[in-house]
Amino acid sequence: MDAATQLPTVGMIGAGQLARMTHQAAIALGQSLRVLAGDPGESAAVVAPATTLGDYRDLDDLRAFAKDCTVVTFDHEHVPQDALRTLVAEGVDVLPRPDALLHAQDKQAMRTRLGALGLPQPRWAPVDSISDVEAFGLPCVLKAATGGYDGRGVWMIDTPADAQTVLASGIRLIAEERMALQRELAVQIARSPSGETAVYPVVETVQTGGICTEVLAPAPHLDPATADQARRIAETVATELDVCGMLAVELFQTSKGLFVNELAMRAHNSGHWTIEGARTSQFEQHLRAVLDYPLGATDLAAPHTVMANVLGGAPGGPRLDERLQHLLADDPGARVHLYGKAVRPGRKIGHVTVCGDDPDLLRRRALRAAKWLQEGE
Amino acid sequence: MDAATQLPTVGMIGAGQLARMTHQAAIALGQSLRVLAGDPGESAAVVAPATTLGDYRDLDDLRAFAKDCTVVTFDHEHVPQDALRTLVAEGVDVLPRPDALLHAQDKQAMRTRLGALGLPQPRWAPVDSISDVEAFGLPCVLKAATGGYDGRGVWMIDTPADAQTVLASGIRLIAEERMALQRELAVQIARSPSGETAVYPVVETVQTGGICTEVLAPAPHLDPATADQARRIAETVATELDVCGMLAVELFQTSKGLFVNELAMRAHNSGHWTIEGARTSQFEQHLRAVLDYPLGATDLAAPHTVMANVLGGAPGGPRLDERLQHLLADDPGARVHLYGKAVRPGRKIGHVTVCGDDPDLLRRRALRAAKWLQEGE
């Protein structure tokens, strides 16, 4: 609690773009986000005051960081369980709690738990040998149980030789059936320690090379029964896993129904559309949830919203500043969010959001805007 | 220009709530606002990194601050003309330029110039003696030519004795006729160095004790001809005075038509509604304008938006954090902006915005929300 402003201080472990956008939301709530950064040049560290430099794997760094925070939460899910459990034992309010966060850190724990809850998910099994993989059946998907993101830690396996290469890495793996997808959906839901939940409209996510490149809100032509089912799945996961904060549930839509793909217990790329497209952004909602503030309205603020990610383009071409000016001239209604990162090919350096009435037009505008920033043409 | 991000650095002189909200907008554009603060506890200084501490009246402090900025602009209009002219002579890009800013700093210069442009304004005269005031006629309004804001520096004069009290202060004054108002209106317009302008819909402002307490966007029941006239006045002022950045034109609506009340060459309280209510906020638009970026769309993002200011309430009662939680529970759709200031009676400590279809309902919601934060009940 800050004595001058009479308002709390939220600490976020990690200083990427999620922390950066959370800082914007914290400012509106009268606060200033405290971030733990590994490097002073990180996305949130360059826009927030009093950044703490430290290692999220180091208990002493975490302890020192947590000291002045009302609550500690996450920009990413890579903080070790034992460190988090120690902080909690020492009285730090860590949200989501380690018991919940485990399911976003460890796909095997997540699959085991969702199975026990009877939620629909791809057929899966832990595997640690080629015979396990062959017993599971090919083709399949191999996933690193921990540490993967944005398509890393996920391998499409067609042959035993493919599997052998991945198994040789020695990392803990699970196998999942490769499903025939109609498309991918996602649901954002917030839950507070007192048990209040607030679920956002279901969105469609478009992936390219394992990276989410587009989000369409609400998901076009989604039948109400499927939308209800998606929201019920999110409610069940949030409540049964005792999530506090934002939860993103990524879903496969198939001819056989919905299946849970991944969970994230933080603001998520599939929820960036909420900054302009919903009455409350996922970033403010996460702060409200972890502070046990009443949650904000999740209504749509526009009939349709499309978000497109901007990836760093190939070296050369116009500077980012020039690309930005071209885009702003080309589409005065586009909302740009740049993450203050050095441009590297394939790295997420920002996103663009457009709101309006015509989803097809919005999609063309969003992709055109992202392409301008990415390729400078 | 920041080497890592390939993006410019805007410096803002002053670190109040306008700078605070401009920092939020700068983050989206991939930047981080650089602010010159008088005290490390100021609104923007507590949320922005690398704040420079210094005196906005001190040329050396201004020089040191301007050194690493692509462009220097303002949170307030109190920076001395001679200091600004020196900076410009030394090659600093100061926007709005001193020649333009003068008209927001000095009401006598403003009235003289608007008169020369043939724009409608209250009858006025410079006064420096009781005989000047009596020659002008009573009742009237006396205004400090420089330094006033939020009702300070404005006196309603009914008798020669009232005038004598104000004259005794020795400050430079102008007299203005006291007009019979139907209501007050305001127009936001942005203009960039290359001459592009973008004007927002005309809003109604509601003043209480000289302080703007409510803004209704768009102005209810405004006839299209009057709205056009208001926007044309704003265009004329922006262009003829060579304004760069945001310009707010405050207008009196009377039975005899529109009259220009005040000018501000920066983001302004009457434009806070644009954060949620327009496609581009005045804060982003100001950055775009002073960087000579293409300007953003000024369309409404919702049919109606109402903004209510939150003033510090009387001492005692619940802490701000508790008041905030009550408000968030009471109205999950209200958008809160707190300025991170210590609460003092009558001080602007935040504002609340609501968007929707029914302007009367929105107004009740906005006032109720502001009252919660102000009075804790």
PDB file of C-alpha atoms in Angstrom, chain A residues 1 4-8 20-21 23-32 45-50 276 279-281 284 288 291-297 301-302 318-326 328-343 355-356, chain B residues 1 4-8 20-21 23-32 45-50 276 279-281 284 288 291-297 301-302 318-326 328-343 355-356:
ATOM      1  CA  MET A   1       0.000   0.000   0.000  1.00  0.00           C
ATOM      2  CA  ALA A   4       0.694   8.949  -0.360  1.00  0.00           C
ATOM      3  CA  THR A   5      -1.849   7.555  -2.813  1.00  0.00           C
ATOM      4  CA  GLN A   6      -3.577   5.067  -0.447  1.00  0.00           C
ATOM      5  CA  LEU A   7      -3.384   2.501  -3.243  1.00  0.00           C
ATOM      6  CA  PRO A   8      -1.746  -0.934  -3.525  1.00  0.00           C
ATOM      7  CA  ARG A  20       4.412  -3.332 -20.288  1.00  0.00           C
ATOM      8  CA  MET A  21       0.700  -3.278 -21.104  1.00  0.00           C
ATOM      9  CA  HIS A  23       1.778  -0.997 -16.440  1.00  0.00           C
ATOM     10  CA  GLN A  24      -0.476   1.102 -18.697  1.00  0.00           C
ATOM     11  CA  ALA A  25      -3.510  -0.388 -16.948  1.00  0.00           C
ATOM     12  CA  ALA A  26      -1.981   0.094 -13.486  1.00  0.00           C
ATOM     13  CA  ILE A  27      -1.487   3.799 -14.211  1.00  0.00           C
ATOM     14  CA  ALA A  28      -5.235   4.217 -14.777  1.00  0.00           C
ATOM     15  CA  LEU A  29      -5.938   2.525 -11.442  1.00  0.00           C
ATOM     16  CA  GLY A  30      -3.713   5.082  -9.701  1.00  0.00           C
ATOM     17  CA  GLN A  31      -0.816   2.659  -9.304  1.00  0.00           C
ATOM     18  CA  SER A  32       2.556   2.005 -10.867  1.00  0.00           C
ATOM     19  CA  ALA A  45      11.578  -2.067 -17.759  1.00  0.00           C
ATOM     20  CA  VAL A  46      11.987   0.787 -20.245  1.00  0.00           C
ATOM     21  CA  VAL A  47       8.585   2.309 -19.411  1.00  0.00           C
ATOM     22  CA  ALA A  48       8.163   1.660 -15.659  1.00  0.00           C
ATOM     23  CA  PRO A  49       9.973   3.462 -12.831  1.00  0.00           C
ATOM     24  CA  ALA A  50      11.890   1.715 -10.065  1.00  0.00           C
ATOM     25  CA  GLU A 276     -10.012  -1.534 -27.381  1.00  0.00           C
ATOM     26  CA  ARG A 279     -15.197  -2.615 -21.794  1.00  0.00           C
ATOM     27  CA  THR A 280     -12.346  -3.773 -19.517  1.00  0.00           C
ATOM     28  CA  SER A 281      -8.939  -4.819 -20.854  1.00  0.00           C
ATOM     29  CA  GLU A 284      -6.736  -4.103 -15.944  1.00  0.00           C
ATOM     30  CA  ARG A 288      -8.369  -6.222 -10.400  1.00  0.00           C
ATOM     31  CA  LEU A 291      -6.061  -7.420  -5.871  1.00  0.00           C
ATOM     32  CA  ASP A 292      -9.462  -8.996  -5.190  1.00  0.00           C
ATOM     33  CA  TYR A 293     -11.069  -5.826  -6.555  1.00  0.00           C
ATOM     34  CA  PRO A 294     -14.525  -6.266  -8.118  1.00  0.00           C
ATOM     35  CA  LEU A 295     -14.076  -7.391 -11.738  1.00  0.00           C
ATOM     36  CA  GLY A 296     -14.840  -5.173 -14.719  1.00  0.00           C
ATOM     37  CA  ALA A 297     -17.484  -5.569 -17.423  1.00  0.00           C
ATOM     38  CA  ALA A 301     -16.979  -2.195 -26.834  1.00  0.00           C
ATOM     39  CA  ALA A 302     -17.421  -2.574 -30.612  1.00  0.00           C
ATOM     40  CA  PRO A 318      12.831   1.365 -43.677  1.00  0.00           C
ATOM     41  CA  ARG A 319      13.315   2.022 -39.956  1.00  0.00           C
ATOM     42  CA  LEU A 320      10.438   1.106 -37.639  1.00  0.00           C
ATOM     43  CA  ASP A 321       9.596   4.801 -37.185  1.00  0.00           C
ATOM     44  CA  GLU A 322       9.103   5.210 -40.938  1.00  0.00           C
ATOM     45  CA  ARG A 323       7.042   2.026 -41.197  1.00  0.00           C
ATOM     46  CA  LEU A 324       4.859   3.260 -38.370  1.00  0.00           C
ATOM     47  CA  GLN A 325       4.247   6.582 -40.098  1.00  0.00           C
ATOM     48  CA  HIS A 326       3.254   4.835 -43.323  1.00  0.00           C
ATOM     49  CA  LEU A 328      -0.716   5.605 -39.521  1.00  0.00           C
ATOM     50  CA  ALA A 329      -1.212   7.469 -42.803  1.00  0.00           C
ATOM     51  CA  ASP A 330      -2.676   4.393 -44.475  1.00  0.00           C
ATOM     52  CA  ASP A 331      -5.200   3.585 -41.733  1.00  0.00           C
ATOM     53  CA  PRO A 332      -5.981   6.472 -39.316  1.00  0.00           C
ATOM     54  CA  GLY A 333      -8.330   4.192 -37.352  1.00  0.00           C
ATOM     55  CA  ALA A 334      -5.773   1.461 -36.598  1.00  0.00           C
ATOM     56  CA  ARG A 335      -4.672   1.222 -32.962  1.00  0.00           C
ATOM     57  CA  VAL A 336      -0.984   0.401 -32.727  1.00  0.00           C
ATOM     58  CA  HIS A 337       0.799  -1.174 -29.759  1.00  0.00           C
ATOM     59  CA  LEU A 338       4.563  -1.403 -30.041  1.00  0.00           C
ATOM     60  CA  TYR A 339       6.513  -3.212 -27.361  1.00  0.00           C
ATOM     61  CA  GLY A 340       9.712  -1.159 -27.387  1.00  0.00           C
ATOM     62  CA  LYS A 341      11.781  -4.170 -28.417  1.00  0.00           C
ATOM     63  CA  ALA A 342      14.727  -4.252 -30.754  1.00  0.00           C
ATOM     64  CA  VAL A 343      13.526  -5.675 -34.085  1.00  0.00           C
ATOM     65  CA  CYS A 355     -12.692  -2.121 -34.370  1.00  0.00           C
ATOM     66  CA  GLY A 356     -15.823  -1.754 -36.473  1.00  0.00           C
TER      67      GLY A 356
ATOM     68  CA  MET B   1      15.656   8.764 -31.679  1.00  0.00           C
ATOM     69  CA  ALA B   4      17.430   0.124 -30.010  1.00  0.00           C
ATOM     70  CA  THR B   5      13.768   0.743 -30.824  1.00  0.00           C
ATOM     71  CA  GLN B   6      14.278   3.084 -33.818  1.00  0.00           C
ATOM     72  CA  LEU B   7      11.604   5.350 -32.335  1.00  0.00           C
ATOM     73  CA  PRO B   8      11.610   8.998 -31.198  1.00  0.00           C
ATOM     74  CA  ARG B  20       0.827  10.783 -16.867  1.00  0.00           C
ATOM     75  CA  MET B  21      -1.838   9.916 -19.431  1.00  0.00           C
ATOM     76  CA  HIS B  23       2.985   8.388 -20.975  1.00  0.00           C
ATOM     77  CA  GLN B  24       0.339   5.671 -21.317  1.00  0.00           C
ATOM     78  CA  ALA B  25      -0.183   6.729 -24.937  1.00  0.00           C
ATOM     79  CA  ALA B  26       3.559   6.906 -25.605  1.00  0.00           C
ATOM     80  CA  ILE B  27       3.965   3.311 -24.419  1.00  0.00           C
ATOM     81  CA  ALA B  28       1.545   2.125 -27.116  1.00  0.00           C
ATOM     82  CA  LEU B  29       3.551   3.984 -29.756  1.00  0.00           C
ATOM     83  CA  GLY B  30       6.667   2.098 -28.667  1.00  0.00           C
ATOM     84  CA  GLN B  31       8.114   5.048 -26.776  1.00  0.00           C
ATOM     85  CA  SER B  32       8.548   6.186 -23.202  1.00  0.00           C
ATOM     86  CA  ALA B  45       7.058  11.188 -12.337  1.00  0.00           C
ATOM     87  CA  VAL B  46       5.808   8.228 -10.298  1.00  0.00           C
ATOM     88  CA  VAL B  47       4.918   6.174 -13.398  1.00  0.00           C
ATOM     89  CA  ALA B  48       7.634   7.112 -15.942  1.00  0.00           C
ATOM     90  CA  PRO B  49      11.262   5.997 -15.872  1.00  0.00           C
ATOM     91  CA  ALA B  50      14.225   8.359 -16.071  1.00  0.00           C
ATOM     92  CA  GLU B 276     -12.463   5.522 -24.423  1.00  0.00           C
ATOM     93  CA  ARG B 279     -10.933   6.163 -31.929  1.00  0.00           C
ATOM     94  CA  THR B 280      -7.737   8.063 -31.019  1.00  0.00           C
ATOM     95  CA  SER B 281      -7.191   9.607 -27.587  1.00  0.00           C
ATOM     96  CA  GLU B 284      -1.854   9.840 -28.525  1.00  0.00           C
ATOM     97  CA  ARG B 288       1.370  12.159 -33.219  1.00  0.00           C
ATOM     98  CA  LEU B 291       6.089  14.233 -34.019  1.00  0.00           C
ATOM     99  CA  ASP B 292       4.491  15.199 -37.349  1.00  0.00           C
ATOM    100  CA  TYR B 293       3.119  11.659 -37.573  1.00  0.00           C
ATOM    101  CA  PRO B 294      -0.121  11.246 -39.546  1.00  0.00           C
ATOM    102  CA  LEU B 295      -3.046  12.060 -37.233  1.00  0.00           C
ATOM    103  CA  GLY B 296      -5.469   9.433 -35.935  1.00  0.00           C
ATOM    104  CA  ALA B 297      -9.177   9.039 -36.599  1.00  0.00           C
ATOM    105  CA  ALA B 301     -15.932   4.877 -30.484  1.00  0.00           C
ATOM    106  CA  ALA B 302     -19.342   4.772 -28.747  1.00  0.00           C
ATOM    107  CA  PRO B 318     -12.729   5.458   3.799  1.00  0.00           C
ATOM    108  CA  ARG B 319      -9.318   5.288   2.136  1.00  0.00           C
ATOM    109  CA  LEU B 320      -9.172   5.863  -1.622  1.00  0.00           C
ATOM    110  CA  ASP B 321      -8.548   2.150  -2.180  1.00  0.00           C
ATOM    111  CA  GLU B 322     -11.809   1.263  -0.400  1.00  0.00           C
ATOM    112  CA  ARG B 323     -13.748   3.938  -2.261  1.00  0.00           C
ATOM    113  CA  LEU B 324     -12.396   2.607  -5.524  1.00  0.00           C
ATOM    114  CA  GLN B 325     -13.496  -0.932  -4.702  1.00  0.00           C
ATOM    115  CA  HIS B 326     -17.007   0.242  -3.871  1.00  0.00           C
ATOM    116  CA  LEU B 328     -15.919  -0.880  -9.175  1.00  0.00           C
ATOM    117  CA  ALA B 329     -18.515  -3.126  -7.533  1.00  0.00           C
ATOM    118  CA  ASP B 330     -21.279  -0.596  -8.099  1.00  0.00           C
ATOM    119  CA  ASP B 331     -20.547  -0.011 -11.801  1.00  0.00           C
ATOM    120  CA  PRO B 332     -18.466  -2.721 -13.520  1.00  0.00           C
ATOM    121  CA  GLY B 333     -18.568  -0.763 -16.787  1.00  0.00           C
ATOM    122  CA  ALA B 334     -17.095   2.473 -15.402  1.00  0.00           C
ATOM    123  CA  ARG B 335     -13.575   3.307 -16.597  1.00  0.00           C
ATOM    124  CA  VAL B 336     -11.528   4.825 -13.810  1.00  0.00           C
ATOM    125  CA  HIS B 337      -8.438   7.014 -14.204  1.00  0.00           C
ATOM    126  CA  LEU B 338      -6.669   7.940 -10.996  1.00  0.00           C
ATOM    127  CA  TYR B 339      -3.766  10.362 -11.103  1.00  0.00           C
ATOM    128  CA  GLY B 340      -1.641   8.967  -8.275  1.00  0.00           C
ATOM    129  CA  LYS B 341      -1.917  12.200  -6.311  1.00  0.00           C
ATOM    130  CA  ALA B 342      -2.241  12.611  -2.580  1.00  0.00           C
ATOM    131  CA  VAL B 343      -5.890  13.427  -1.821  1.00  0.00           C
ATOM    132  CA  CYS B 355     -19.733   4.854 -22.699  1.00  0.00           C
ATOM    133  CA  GLY B 356     -23.090   3.660 -24.015  1.00  0.00           C
TER     134      GLY B 356
END
